[in-house]
């Protein structure tokens, strides 16, 4: 699936996304499994809330990380990866 | 990235118990022949932890980093405090899972679990036929399980089914997969029997042939292609039929912690069979000491305990020498290579087990079902003939 700037995603049902103090990272929890996310994946998924469009996520992160090159490409591929893994669902 | 069961490579930099399995009671209304519970469970049924003690276990494990909670048994629903435990688990931020046979699940209880924040329910199913379900569990539970499956779905839970696979149902894999689809399963685990506890005693009666397993896997793969992403199907390959052992529990004291009904803290389900290890109990020095400092949890961390051929094996990081319990149960030496490994000098034990399971005389021996009477028989030494080949003496 190609990710469009107008797409809106939410954390998939039966999945939970949360910050883990003990791990110092975000995690995704689901039946029979869990994934510990690296920092950038955590930043992206923190903004996946069923309201923000991909465009808003990209803009927000570009403001936060002004010096990072190719940020948009990274964000889009992270969203695609999360969607392929069924961690997030498209709602529009 | 630390991942479990989803096929992505795992790497663990420091040990934290990500998974807490609460084996909250060993009492069980079912009597499954393939149960991995300890054969001497009967001695742990009178000294279960109290609700308050379980609350402390949950809090302490969470502080250590645990975030996946399995509430298991025996049959956890035989305790009437699961509702309270679920509420506490939610408050603490666990992703909680009730692992049940379905016996004892009522509308009232499932509603309380949903309101309390239980995240999912894993239901065991046994076969598509009433005959096999009732035979292998030694109970009449077939109709009930179908009702419970519907109840789980109606309450908006993901449908997570677990089917233990053995000789009596492996021929019905296609039908089992279709049943799971018809029930609306989101996850299906086809767990080939692993031989510990009761299933080890009944191994000759339960073990399918290699051909049956290969066929079952092929059917499963075809089904996966058909259903696509709407159902995740896990086919747990039985280790007896592979050349290399499993990386048991993802390493001793690496990510899993089990607290048993009587409060023992274990790195795996069957660790208590190992000789000369005193496992910590939550009633003594608490969970943090158990996980970080107890001699038991440090016993097989790392690889300094390994013997040859594991010690110098280029693959040792991949499987950490396999399962310590299996090495002990089958060879009598807990530090030797898991006999499943074709490089193990004890590998002929596995080859013989596979041959024995084809022997019609051995196949026809009566099954020792998991029940209190049989557990007492094992404890008293009355059933010692049945366990003489294994170092599973309680």
PDB file of N, CA and C in Angstrom, chain A residues 1 24 27 34 46 55 65:
ATOM      1  N   UNK A   1       0.835  -1.203   0.000  1.00  0.00           N
ATOM      2  CA  UNK A   1       0.000   0.000   0.000  1.00  0.00           C
ATOM      3  C   UNK A   1       0.870   1.254   0.000  1.00  0.00           C
ATOM      4  N   UNK A  24      12.914   2.279  28.805  1.00  0.00           N
ATOM      5  CA  UNK A  24      13.237   3.592  28.219  1.00  0.00           C
ATOM      6  C   UNK A  24      12.930   3.592  26.717  1.00  0.00           C
ATOM      7  N   UNK A  27       6.710   0.737  23.346  1.00  0.00           N
ATOM      8  CA  UNK A  27       6.485  -0.661  22.963  1.00  0.00           C
ATOM      9  C   UNK A  27       5.107  -0.791  22.333  1.00  0.00           C
ATOM     10  N   UNK A  34       5.133  -8.776  21.587  1.00  0.00           N
ATOM     11  CA  UNK A  34       5.434  -7.377  21.861  1.00  0.00           C
ATOM     12  C   UNK A  34       6.618  -6.961  21.004  1.00  0.00           C
ATOM     13  N   UNK A  46       3.901   7.760  18.219  1.00  0.00           N
ATOM     14  CA  UNK A  46       3.289   8.629  19.239  1.00  0.00           C
ATOM     15  C   UNK A  46       2.274   9.581  18.610  1.00  0.00           C
ATOM     16  N   UNK A  55       0.287  13.955   6.790  1.00  0.00           N
ATOM     17  CA  UNK A  55       0.840  15.285   6.537  1.00  0.00           C
ATOM     18  C   UNK A  55       1.177  16.002   7.852  1.00  0.00           C
ATOM     19  N   UNK A  65      12.630  17.955  14.497  1.00  0.00           N
ATOM     20  CA  UNK A  65      13.983  17.492  14.138  1.00  0.00           C
ATOM     21  C   UNK A  65      14.453  18.209  12.866  1.00  0.00           C
TER      22      UNK A  65
END
